[in-house]
């Protein structure tokens, strides 16, 4: 659906080179609800805006069940970079208060995982995560080079999978809200550290997470996942 939208004639930006910078996601019902019958997918552009690094676009993606109830909704912010400028640091969301490694809370978990060179090839399915030179991954690997970037959805899914493994399925079960920021590109092959811990000072139960370069503490993705209530949904 995203591919169709950004490839449409009326879409104002070139799909080539679009990068994900932020994404928010809310789920109201289990994704399995979509398997019970016909469902609808909606994608639309919310806003274009000129920023220091180029032009950003907000895209809304929604899945609606056979009973016309929303199952999940996402707002994705993508950037078409001005090639003449150096990318600026993205603004931090209100809940972000610095790298998790600075506070080192007692309940923080840290998991090291390897990122195989085939990761990019397995996830080449969206223009936003696609670079033509990655098709040369094999010969580049043989020559000692690394391919970039690893798809942002792969990084997010790995973080959520580790949270589920250590916190239980309830930590990611609907209804939830997820907010993420995509930072430095992740080169493959390589190794990363996923960190996560309970958030402090919030009413709802939240878990902050971060994927960073192994032993370098440079973040590739930061985010937070929170349990929501019926009142939040309504």
Coordinates of N, CA and C in Angstrom, one line a residue:
X1 N 0.8 -1.2 0.0 CA 0.0 0.0 0.0 C 0.9 1.3 0.0
X2 N 1.9 1.2 0.8 CA 2.8 2.4 0.8 C 3.5 2.6 -0.5
X3 N 3.9 1.5 -1.1 CA 4.6 1.5 -2.4 C 3.7 2.2 -3.5
X4 N 2.4 1.8 -3.4 CA 1.4 2.3 -4.4 C 1.3 3.8 -4.2
X5 N 1.2 4.3 -3.0 CA 1.0 5.7 -2.7 C 2.1 6.5 -3.1
X6 N 3.4 6.1 -2.7 CA 4.5 7.0 -3.1 C 4.9 6.9 -4.5
X7 N 4.3 5.9 -5.3 CA 4.6 5.8 -6.7 C 3.5 6.4 -7.5
X8 N 2.5 6.9 -6.9 CA 1.3 7.6 -7.6 C 1.8 8.9 -8.3
X9 N 1.1 9.2 -9.4 CA 1.5 10.4 -10.1 C 1.3 11.7 -9.3
X10 N 0.3 11.7 -8.4 CA 0.0 12.9 -7.6 C 0.9 13.0 -6.4
X11 N 1.7 12.0 -6.1 CA 2.7 12.1 -5.0 C 3.7 13.1 -5.4
X12 N 4.0 14.1 -4.5 CA 4.8 15.2 -4.9 C 6.4 15.0 -4.8
X13 N 6.8 13.9 -4.2 CA 8.2 13.6 -4.0 C 8.6 12.4 -4.8
X14 N 9.9 12.3 -5.1 CA 10.4 11.1 -5.8 C 10.5 10.0 -4.7
X15 N 10.0 8.8 -5.0 CA 10.1 7.7 -4.1 C 11.6 7.2 -3.9
X16 N 12.4 7.5 -4.8 CA 13.8 7.1 -4.7 C 14.5 8.0 -3.7
X17 N 15.1 7.3 -2.7 CA 15.8 8.1 -1.7 C 15.0 8.5 -0.5
X18 N 13.7 8.2 -0.5 CA 12.9 8.6 0.7 C 13.4 7.7 1.9
X19 N 13.6 8.4 3.0 CA 14.0 7.7 4.2 C 13.0 7.9 5.3
X20 N 12.8 6.9 6.2 CA 11.9 7.0 7.3 C 12.7 7.8 8.4
X21 N 12.0 8.7 9.0 CA 12.6 9.5 10.1 C 11.8 9.3 11.4
X22 N 10.5 9.2 11.4 CA 9.7 8.9 12.6 C 8.5 8.1 12.2
X23 N 7.9 7.4 13.2 CA 6.7 6.6 13.0 C 6.0 6.4 14.3
X24 N 4.7 6.6 14.2 CA 3.8 6.3 15.4 C 2.8 5.2 14.9
X25 N 2.5 4.3 15.8 CA 1.6 3.2 15.5 C 0.7 2.9 16.7
X26 N -0.6 2.7 16.4 CA -1.5 2.3 17.4 C -2.3 1.1 17.0
X27 N -2.4 0.2 17.8 CA -3.2 -1.0 17.5 C -4.4 -1.1 18.5
X28 N -5.6 -1.3 18.0 CA -6.8 -1.4 18.9 C -7.2 -2.8 19.1
X29 N -7.0 -3.7 18.1 CA -7.4 -5.1 18.1 C -6.2 -5.9 17.7
X30 N -6.2 -7.2 18.0 CA -5.1 -8.1 17.5 C -5.1 -8.1 16.0
X31 N -3.9 -8.2 15.4 CA -3.8 -8.2 14.0 C -4.5 -9.4 13.4
X32 N -4.7 -10.5 14.1 CA -5.4 -11.7 13.6 C -6.8 -11.4 13.3
X33 N -7.4 -10.3 13.8 CA -8.7 -9.9 13.5 C -8.9 -9.7 12.0
X34 N -7.8 -9.3 11.3 CA -7.9 -9.1 9.8 C -8.1 -10.5 9.1
X35 N -7.8 -11.6 9.7 CA -7.8 -12.9 9.1 C -9.3 -13.4 9.0
X36 N -10.2 -12.8 9.8 CA -11.5 -13.3 9.9 C -12.4 -13.0 8.7
X37 N -12.0 -12.2 7.8 CA -12.8 -11.8 6.6 C -12.2 -10.7 5.9
X38 N -12.9 -10.1 4.9 CA -12.4 -9.0 4.1 C -12.1 -7.8 5.0
X39 N -11.1 -7.1 4.7 CA -10.7 -5.9 5.4 C -10.2 -4.8 4.4
X40 N -10.1 -3.6 4.9 CA -9.7 -2.5 4.1 C -8.4 -1.9 4.6
X41 N -7.6 -1.5 3.6 CA -6.4 -0.8 3.9 C -6.5 0.6 3.3
X42 N -6.1 1.6 4.1 CA -6.2 3.0 3.6 C -4.9 3.7 3.7
X43 N -4.5 4.4 2.7 CA -3.2 5.2 2.8 C -3.5 6.6 2.2
X44 N -3.0 7.6 2.9 CA -3.2 9.0 2.4 C -2.1 9.9 2.9
X45 N -1.9 10.9 2.2 CA -0.9 11.9 2.6 C -1.6 12.9 3.5
X46 N -1.0 13.2 4.7 CA -1.5 14.1 5.6 C -0.9 15.5 5.4
X47 N 0.4 15.6 5.1 CA 1.0 16.9 5.1 C 2.4 16.8 4.4
X48 N 2.7 17.8 3.6 CA 4.1 18.0 3.2 C 4.6 19.3 3.9
X49 N 5.9 19.3 4.3 CA 6.4 20.5 4.9 C 7.9 20.6 4.6
X50 N 8.4 21.8 4.4 CA 9.8 22.0 4.1 C 10.5 22.1 5.5
X51 N 11.6 21.4 5.6 CA 12.4 21.4 6.8 C 13.8 21.7 6.4
X52 N 14.7 21.8 7.4 CA 16.1 22.2 7.1 C 16.8 21.2 6.2
X53 N 16.5 19.9 6.4 CA 17.2 18.9 5.6 C 16.5 18.5 4.3
X54 N 15.4 19.1 4.0 CA 14.7 18.8 2.7 C 13.2 19.0 2.8
X55 N 12.4 18.0 2.4 CA 11.0 18.0 2.5 C 10.5 16.8 3.2
X56 N 9.7 16.9 4.2 CA 9.1 15.8 5.0 C 7.6 15.6 4.5
X57 N 7.2 14.4 4.6 CA 5.8 14.1 4.3 C 5.3 13.1 5.4
X58 N 4.1 13.4 5.8 CA 3.4 12.5 6.8 C 2.4 11.7 6.1
X59 N 2.5 10.4 6.2 CA 1.6 9.4 5.5 C 0.8 8.6 6.6
X60 N -0.5 8.6 6.4 CA -1.4 7.8 7.3 C -1.7 6.5 6.7
X61 N -1.5 5.4 7.4 CA -1.8 4.0 7.0 C -2.8 3.4 8.0
X62 N -3.9 2.9 7.5 CA -4.9 2.4 8.4 C -5.4 1.0 7.9
X63 N -5.7 0.1 8.9 CA -6.3 -1.2 8.5 C -7.6 -1.2 9.3
X64 N -8.7 -1.5 8.5 CA -10.0 -1.6 9.1 C -10.6 -3.0 8.9
X65 N -11.2 -3.5 10.0 CA -11.7 -4.9 9.9 C -13.0 -5.0 9.1
X66 N -13.5 -6.2 9.0 CA -14.8 -6.4 8.3 C -16.0 -5.8 8.9
X67 N -15.9 -5.4 10.2 CA -17.0 -4.8 11.0 C -16.8 -3.3 11.0
X68 N -15.9 -2.8 10.1 CA -15.6 -1.3 10.0 C -15.0 -0.8 11.3
X69 N -14.3 -1.6 12.0 CA -13.6 -1.1 13.2 C -12.1 -1.0 12.9
X70 N -11.4 0.1 13.4 CA -10.0 0.2 13.1 C -9.2 -0.9 13.9
X71 N -8.3 -1.5 13.2 CA -7.4 -2.6 13.9 C -6.1 -1.9 14.2
X72 N -5.5 -1.2 13.3 CA -4.3 -0.5 13.6 C -4.2 0.8 12.7
X73 N -3.5 1.7 13.2 CA -3.3 3.0 12.4 C -1.8 3.5 12.6
X74 N -1.2 4.0 11.6 CA 0.2 4.4 11.7 C 0.3 5.7 11.0
X75 N 1.1 6.6 11.5 CA 1.5 7.8 10.8 C 3.1 7.8 10.6
X76 N 3.5 7.7 9.4 CA 4.9 7.6 9.0 C 5.4 8.9 8.4
X77 N 6.5 9.4 9.0 CA 7.1 10.6 8.5 C 8.3 10.2 7.7
X78 N 8.4 10.6 6.4 CA 9.5 10.3 5.5 C 10.1 11.6 5.0
X79 N 11.4 11.5 4.7 CA 12.2 12.7 4.3 C 12.8 12.5 3.0
X80 N 12.6 13.5 2.1 CA 13.3 13.6 0.8 C 14.4 14.6 1.0
X81 N 15.6 14.1 1.1 CA 16.7 15.0 1.5 C 17.2 16.0 0.4
X82 N 17.6 17.2 0.9 CA 18.2 18.1 0.1 C 19.7 17.7 0.0
X83 N 20.1 17.2 -1.2 CA 21.4 16.6 -1.4 C 22.6 17.6 -1.1
X84 N 22.2 18.9 -1.1 CA 23.3 19.9 -0.9 C 23.5 20.3 0.6
X85 N 22.7 19.6 1.5 CA 22.8 19.9 2.9 C 23.2 18.7 3.7
X86 N 23.8 18.9 4.8 CA 24.1 17.8 5.7 C 23.0 17.5 6.6
X87 N 22.5 16.3 6.7 CA 21.3 16.0 7.5 C 21.5 16.5 8.9
X88 N 20.4 17.1 9.5 CA 20.5 17.6 10.8 C 19.9 16.5 11.8
X89 N 20.2 16.7 13.1 CA 19.7 15.8 14.1 C 18.2 16.0 14.2
X90 N 17.4 14.9 14.1 CA 15.9 15.0 14.2 C 15.5 15.5 15.6
X91 N 14.4 16.3 15.7 CA 13.9 16.7 17.0 C 13.5 15.5 17.8
X92 N 13.7 15.6 19.1 CA 13.4 14.5 20.0 C 12.0 14.6 20.5
X93 N 11.3 13.5 20.5 CA 9.9 13.5 21.1 C 9.9 13.9 22.5
X94 N 8.8 14.3 23.1 CA 8.7 14.8 24.4 C 9.2 13.8 25.5
X95 N 8.9 12.5 25.2 CA 9.2 11.5 26.2 C 10.7 11.1 26.2
X96 N 11.4 11.6 25.2 CA 12.8 11.2 25.1 C 13.7 12.1 26.0
X97 N 14.5 11.5 26.9 CA 15.3 12.3 27.8 C 16.7 11.9 27.8
X98 N 17.2 11.5 26.6 CA 18.6 11.2 26.5 C 18.8 9.7 26.2
X99 N 20.0 9.3 25.9 CA 20.3 7.9 25.7 C 20.0 7.1 26.9
X100 N 19.5 5.9 26.8 CA 19.2 5.0 27.9 C 20.5 4.6 28.7
X101 N 21.6 4.6 28.0 CA 22.8 4.2 28.6 C 23.3 5.2 29.7
X102 N 22.8 6.4 29.7 CA 23.3 7.4 30.6 C 22.8 7.2 32.0
X103 N 21.6 6.7 32.1 CA 21.0 6.5 33.4 C 21.2 5.1 34.0
X104 N 21.3 4.1 33.1 CA 21.5 2.7 33.5 C 20.6 2.3 34.6
X105 N 19.3 2.3 34.3 CA 18.3 1.8 35.4 C 18.5 0.4 35.7
X106 N 18.1 0.0 36.9 CA 18.4 -1.4 37.4 C 17.7 -2.4 36.5
X107 N 16.5 -2.1 35.9 CA 15.7 -3.0 35.2 C 16.1 -3.1 33.7
X108 N 17.1 -2.3 33.3 CA 17.4 -2.3 31.9 C 18.0 -3.6 31.4
X109 N 17.5 -4.1 30.3 CA 18.1 -5.3 29.6 C 18.9 -4.9 28.4
X110 N 19.9 -5.6 28.2 CA 20.8 -5.3 27.0 C 21.0 -6.7 26.3
X111 N 20.7 -6.7 25.0 CA 20.9 -7.9 24.2 C 21.7 -7.6 23.0
X112 N 22.7 -8.4 22.8 CA 23.6 -8.2 21.6 C 23.1 -9.2 20.5
X113 N 22.9 -8.7 19.3 CA 22.5 -9.6 18.2 C 23.4 -9.3 17.0
X114 N 23.6 -10.3 16.1 CA 24.3 -10.2 14.9 C 23.4 -9.7 13.8
X115 N 23.9 -8.9 12.9 CA 23.1 -8.5 11.7 C 23.7 -9.1 10.5
X116 N 23.2 -10.1 9.9 CA 23.8 -10.8 8.7 C 23.7 -9.9 7.5
X117 N 24.6 -10.1 6.6 CA 24.7 -9.3 5.3 C 23.4 -9.5 4.5
X118 N 22.7 -10.7 4.7 CA 21.5 -10.9 3.9 C 20.3 -10.2 4.3
X119 N 20.4 -9.5 5.5 CA 19.2 -8.8 6.0 C 18.7 -7.8 5.0
X120 N 19.5 -7.0 4.4 CA 19.0 -6.0 3.4 C 18.3 -6.7 2.2
X121 N 18.8 -7.8 1.7 CA 18.2 -8.4 0.6 C 16.8 -9.0 1.0
X122 N 16.7 -9.6 2.2 CA 15.4 -10.2 2.6 C 14.3 -9.2 2.8
X123 N 14.7 -7.9 3.0 CA 13.7 -6.9 3.3 C 13.6 -5.8 2.2
X124 N 14.1 -6.1 1.0 CA 14.0 -5.1 -0.1 C 12.6 -5.3 -0.6
X125 N 11.6 -4.5 0.0 CA 10.2 -4.6 -0.5 C 9.6 -3.2 -0.5
X126 N 10.3 -2.2 0.0 CA 9.7 -0.9 -0.1 C 10.7 0.1 -0.5
X127 N 10.3 1.1 -1.4 CA 11.2 2.1 -1.9 C 12.0 2.8 -0.8
X128 N 11.3 3.0 0.4 CA 11.9 3.8 1.5 C 13.0 3.0 2.1
X129 N 13.1 1.7 1.9 CA 14.1 0.9 2.5 C 15.0 0.3 1.5
X130 N 15.0 0.9 0.3 CA 15.7 0.2 -0.8 C 16.8 1.1 -1.4
X131 N 18.0 0.5 -1.6 CA 19.1 1.2 -2.2 C 19.6 0.2 -3.3
X132 N 19.6 0.7 -4.6 CA 20.0 -0.2 -5.7 C 21.4 -0.9 -5.4
X133 N 22.3 -0.1 -4.8 CA 23.7 -0.7 -4.6 C 23.7 -1.9 -3.7
X134 N 22.6 -2.1 -2.9 CA 22.5 -3.2 -2.0 C 22.4 -4.5 -2.8
X135 N 21.9 -4.4 -4.1 CA 21.8 -5.6 -4.9 C 23.2 -6.2 -5.2
X136 N 24.2 -5.4 -4.9 CA 25.6 -5.8 -5.1 C 26.2 -6.2 -3.8
X137 N 25.4 -6.6 -2.9 CA 25.9 -7.0 -1.5 C 26.9 -8.1 -1.6
X138 N 26.6 -9.1 -2.3 CA 27.5 -10.3 -2.4 C 28.9 -9.9 -2.8
X139 N 29.1 -9.3 -4.1 CA 30.4 -9.0 -4.5 C 31.0 -7.9 -3.6
X140 N 30.2 -7.0 -3.0 CA 30.8 -6.0 -2.1 C 31.3 -6.6 -0.8
X141 N 30.6 -7.7 -0.4 CA 31.0 -8.4 0.8 C 32.3 -9.1 0.6
X142 N 32.4 -9.7 -0.6 CA 33.7 -10.4 -0.9 C 34.9 -9.4 -1.0
X143 N 34.6 -8.1 -1.3 CA 35.6 -7.1 -1.3 C 35.8 -6.4 0.0
X144 N 35.0 -6.8 1.0 CA 35.2 -6.2 2.3 C 34.4 -5.0 2.6
X145 N 33.4 -4.7 1.7 CA 32.6 -3.5 2.0 C 31.3 -3.9 2.8
X146 N 30.7 -2.9 3.3 CA 29.4 -3.1 4.0 C 28.3 -2.4 3.3
X147 N 27.1 -3.0 3.3 CA 25.9 -2.4 2.6 C 25.1 -1.7 3.6
X148 N 24.5 -0.6 3.1 CA 23.6 0.2 4.0 C 22.4 0.7 3.2
X149 N 21.2 0.9 3.7 CA 21.0 0.7 5.2 C 20.2 -0.6 5.4
X150 N 20.2 -1.1 6.6 CA 19.3 -2.1 7.0 C 17.9 -1.6 7.1
X151 N 16.9 -2.2 6.6 CA 15.5 -1.7 6.6 C 15.1 -1.3 8.1
X152 N 14.4 -0.1 8.1 CA 14.0 0.4 9.4 C 12.9 -0.6 10.1
X153 N 12.1 -1.2 9.3 CA 11.1 -2.1 9.9 C 11.8 -3.3 10.5
X154 N 12.9 -3.7 9.9 CA 13.6 -4.9 10.5 C 14.1 -4.5 11.9
X155 N 14.7 -3.3 12.0 CA 15.2 -2.8 13.3 C 14.1 -2.7 14.3
X156 N 12.9 -2.2 13.9 CA 11.8 -2.1 14.9 C 11.3 -3.4 15.3
X157 N 11.1 -4.3 14.3 CA 10.6 -5.7 14.6 C 11.5 -6.4 15.6
X158 N 12.9 -6.2 15.4 CA 13.8 -6.9 16.3 C 13.7 -6.4 17.7
X159 N 13.5 -5.1 17.9 CA 13.4 -4.5 19.2 C 12.1 -5.0 19.9
X160 N 11.0 -5.0 19.1 CA 9.7 -5.5 19.7 C 9.8 -7.0 20.0
X161 N 10.5 -7.8 19.2 CA 10.6 -9.2 19.5 C 11.4 -9.5 20.8
X162 N 12.4 -8.7 21.0 CA 13.2 -8.9 22.3 C 12.4 -8.4 23.5
X163 N 11.6 -7.4 23.3 CA 10.7 -7.0 24.4 C 9.7 -8.1 24.7
X164 N 9.1 -8.7 23.7 CA 8.2 -9.7 23.9 C 8.8 -10.9 24.6
X165 N 10.1 -11.2 24.2 CA 10.8 -12.4 24.7 C 11.0 -12.2 26.2
X166 N 11.3 -11.0 26.7 CA 11.7 -10.8 28.0 C 10.6 -10.3 28.9
X167 N 9.6 -9.5 28.3 CA 8.5 -8.9 29.1 C 7.2 -9.7 28.9
X168 N 7.2 -10.6 28.0 CA 5.9 -11.4 27.8 C 5.1 -10.8 26.6
X169 N 4.2 -11.6 26.1 CA 3.4 -11.2 25.0 C 2.5 -10.0 25.3
X170 N 2.1 -9.8 26.6 CA 1.2 -8.7 27.0 C 1.9 -7.4 26.7
X171 N 3.2 -7.3 26.7 CA 3.9 -6.1 26.5 C 3.6 -5.5 25.1
X172 N 3.3 -6.4 24.1 CA 3.1 -5.9 22.7 C 1.7 -6.2 22.2
X173 N 0.9 -6.7 23.1 CA -0.5 -7.1 22.7 C -1.4 -5.9 22.6
X174 N -2.3 -5.8 21.6 CA -3.2 -4.7 21.5 C -4.1 -4.6 22.7
X175 N -4.5 -3.4 23.1 CA -4.2 -2.1 22.5 C -2.9 -1.5 23.0
X176 N -2.1 -1.1 22.1 CA -0.8 -0.4 22.4 C -0.6 0.8 21.5
X177 N 0.4 1.6 21.9 CA 0.9 2.7 21.0 C 2.4 2.6 21.0
X178 N 2.9 2.8 19.8 CA 4.4 2.7 19.6 C 4.8 4.0 18.9
X179 N 5.9 4.6 19.5 CA 6.5 5.8 18.9 C 8.0 5.5 18.6
X180 N 8.4 5.8 17.4 CA 9.8 5.5 17.1 C 10.5 6.7 16.4
X181 N 11.8 6.8 16.5 CA 12.6 7.7 15.7 C 13.7 6.9 15.1
X182 N 13.9 7.1 13.8 CA 15.0 6.4 13.2 C 16.2 7.3 13.1
X183 N 17.4 6.8 13.5 CA 18.6 7.6 13.7 C 19.6 7.3 12.6
X184 N 20.8 6.8 13.1 CA 21.9 6.5 12.2 C 21.6 5.2 11.4
X185 N 21.9 5.2 10.1 CA 21.8 3.9 9.3 C 22.6 2.8 9.9
X186 N 22.1 1.6 9.7 CA 22.7 0.4 10.2 C 23.4 -0.3 9.1
X187 N 24.7 -0.4 9.1 CA 25.5 -1.1 8.1 C 25.5 -2.6 8.3
X188 N 25.5 -3.4 7.2 CA 25.5 -4.9 7.4 C 26.7 -5.4 6.6
X189 N 27.3 -6.5 7.0 CA 27.0 -7.2 8.2 C 27.6 -6.4 9.4
X190 N 27.1 -6.8 10.6 CA 27.5 -6.0 11.8 C 26.9 -6.7 13.1
X191 N 27.0 -5.9 14.1 CA 26.5 -6.3 15.4 C 25.9 -5.1 16.1
X192 N 24.7 -5.3 16.8 CA 24.1 -4.3 17.5 C 23.7 -4.7 18.9
X193 N 23.4 -3.7 19.7 CA 22.9 -4.0 21.1 C 21.5 -3.4 21.2
X194 N 20.5 -4.2 21.7 CA 19.2 -3.7 21.9 C 19.0 -3.5 23.4
X195 N 18.6 -2.3 23.8 CA 18.3 -2.0 25.2 C 16.9 -1.7 25.4
X196 N 16.3 -2.1 26.6 CA 15.0 -1.7 26.9 C 14.8 -1.7 28.4
X197 N 13.8 -0.8 28.8 CA 13.6 -0.7 30.3 C 12.2 -0.1 30.5
X198 N 11.6 -0.2 31.7 CA 10.4 0.4 32.0 C 10.6 1.9 32.0
X199 N 9.6 2.7 31.6 CA 9.6 4.1 31.6 C 9.2 4.6 33.0
X200 N 9.8 5.6 33.5 CA 9.4 6.2 34.8 C 8.7 7.5 34.6
X201 N 7.8 7.7 35.6 CA 7.0 9.0 35.6 C 5.9 9.1 34.6
X202 N 5.4 8.0 34.1 CA 4.2 8.0 33.2 C 3.1 7.2 33.8
X203 N 1.9 7.5 33.5 CA 0.7 6.8 34.1 C 0.5 5.5 33.4
X204 N 0.6 5.4 32.1 CA 0.4 4.1 31.5 C 1.7 3.3 31.5
X205 N 1.6 2.0 31.4 CA 2.8 1.1 31.4 C 3.5 1.2 30.1
X206 N 4.8 1.7 30.2 CA 5.6 1.9 28.9 C 6.9 1.2 29.1
X207 N 7.5 0.9 27.9 CA 8.8 0.3 27.8 C 9.6 1.1 26.8
X208 N 10.7 1.7 27.2 CA 11.6 2.4 26.2 C 12.5 1.4 25.6
X209 N 12.8 1.6 24.3 CA 13.8 0.7 23.7 C 14.7 1.5 22.8
X210 N 15.9 0.9 22.5 CA 16.9 1.5 21.7 C 17.8 0.4 21.1
X211 N 18.0 0.6 19.8 CA 19.0 -0.3 19.1 C 20.2 0.6 18.8
X212 N 21.4 0.2 19.2 CA 22.6 1.0 19.0 C 23.8 0.2 18.5
X213 N 24.7 0.9 18.0 CA 25.9 0.2 17.5 C 26.6 -0.6 18.7
X214 N 27.1 -1.7 18.4 CA 27.7 -2.6 19.4 C 29.0 -1.9 19.9
X215 N 29.0 -1.7 21.2 CA 30.1 -1.1 22.0 C 30.4 0.3 21.6
X216 N 29.5 1.0 20.8 CA 29.8 2.4 20.4 C 28.6 3.3 20.9
X217 N 27.5 2.7 21.3 CA 26.4 3.5 21.9 C 25.9 4.6 21.0
X218 N 26.0 4.4 19.7 CA 25.4 5.3 18.7 C 24.0 4.7 18.3
X219 N 22.9 5.4 18.5 CA 21.6 4.8 18.3 C 21.2 4.7 16.8
X220 N 20.6 3.6 16.4 CA 20.0 3.5 15.1 C 18.5 3.7 15.2
X221 N 17.9 3.4 16.3 CA 16.5 3.6 16.5 C 16.2 3.7 17.9
X222 N 15.3 4.7 18.3 CA 14.9 4.8 19.7 C 13.4 4.8 19.6
X223 N 12.8 4.4 20.7 CA 11.3 4.3 20.7 C 10.7 4.0 22.1
X224 N 9.4 4.0 22.1 CA 8.7 3.7 23.3 C 7.4 3.0 22.9
X225 N 7.0 1.9 23.7 CA 5.8 1.2 23.5 C 5.0 1.3 24.8
X226 N 3.7 1.6 24.7 CA 2.9 1.8 25.9 C 1.6 1.1 25.7
X227 N 1.1 0.6 26.9 CA -0.2 0.0 26.9 C -1.2 1.1 26.9
X228 N -2.3 1.0 26.1 CA -3.3 2.0 26.1 C -4.6 1.4 26.8
X229 N -5.5 2.3 27.1 CA -6.8 1.9 27.7 C -8.0 2.1 26.8
X230 N -9.1 1.7 27.2 CA -10.3 1.9 26.4 C -10.6 3.4 26.2
X231 N -10.3 4.1 27.3 CA -10.5 5.6 27.2 C -9.6 6.2 26.2
X232 N -8.3 5.7 26.1 CA -7.4 6.2 25.1 C -7.9 6.0 23.7
X233 N -8.4 4.8 23.5 CA -8.9 4.4 22.2 C -10.1 5.2 21.8
X234 N -11.0 5.5 22.7 CA -12.2 6.3 22.4 C -11.8 7.8 22.3

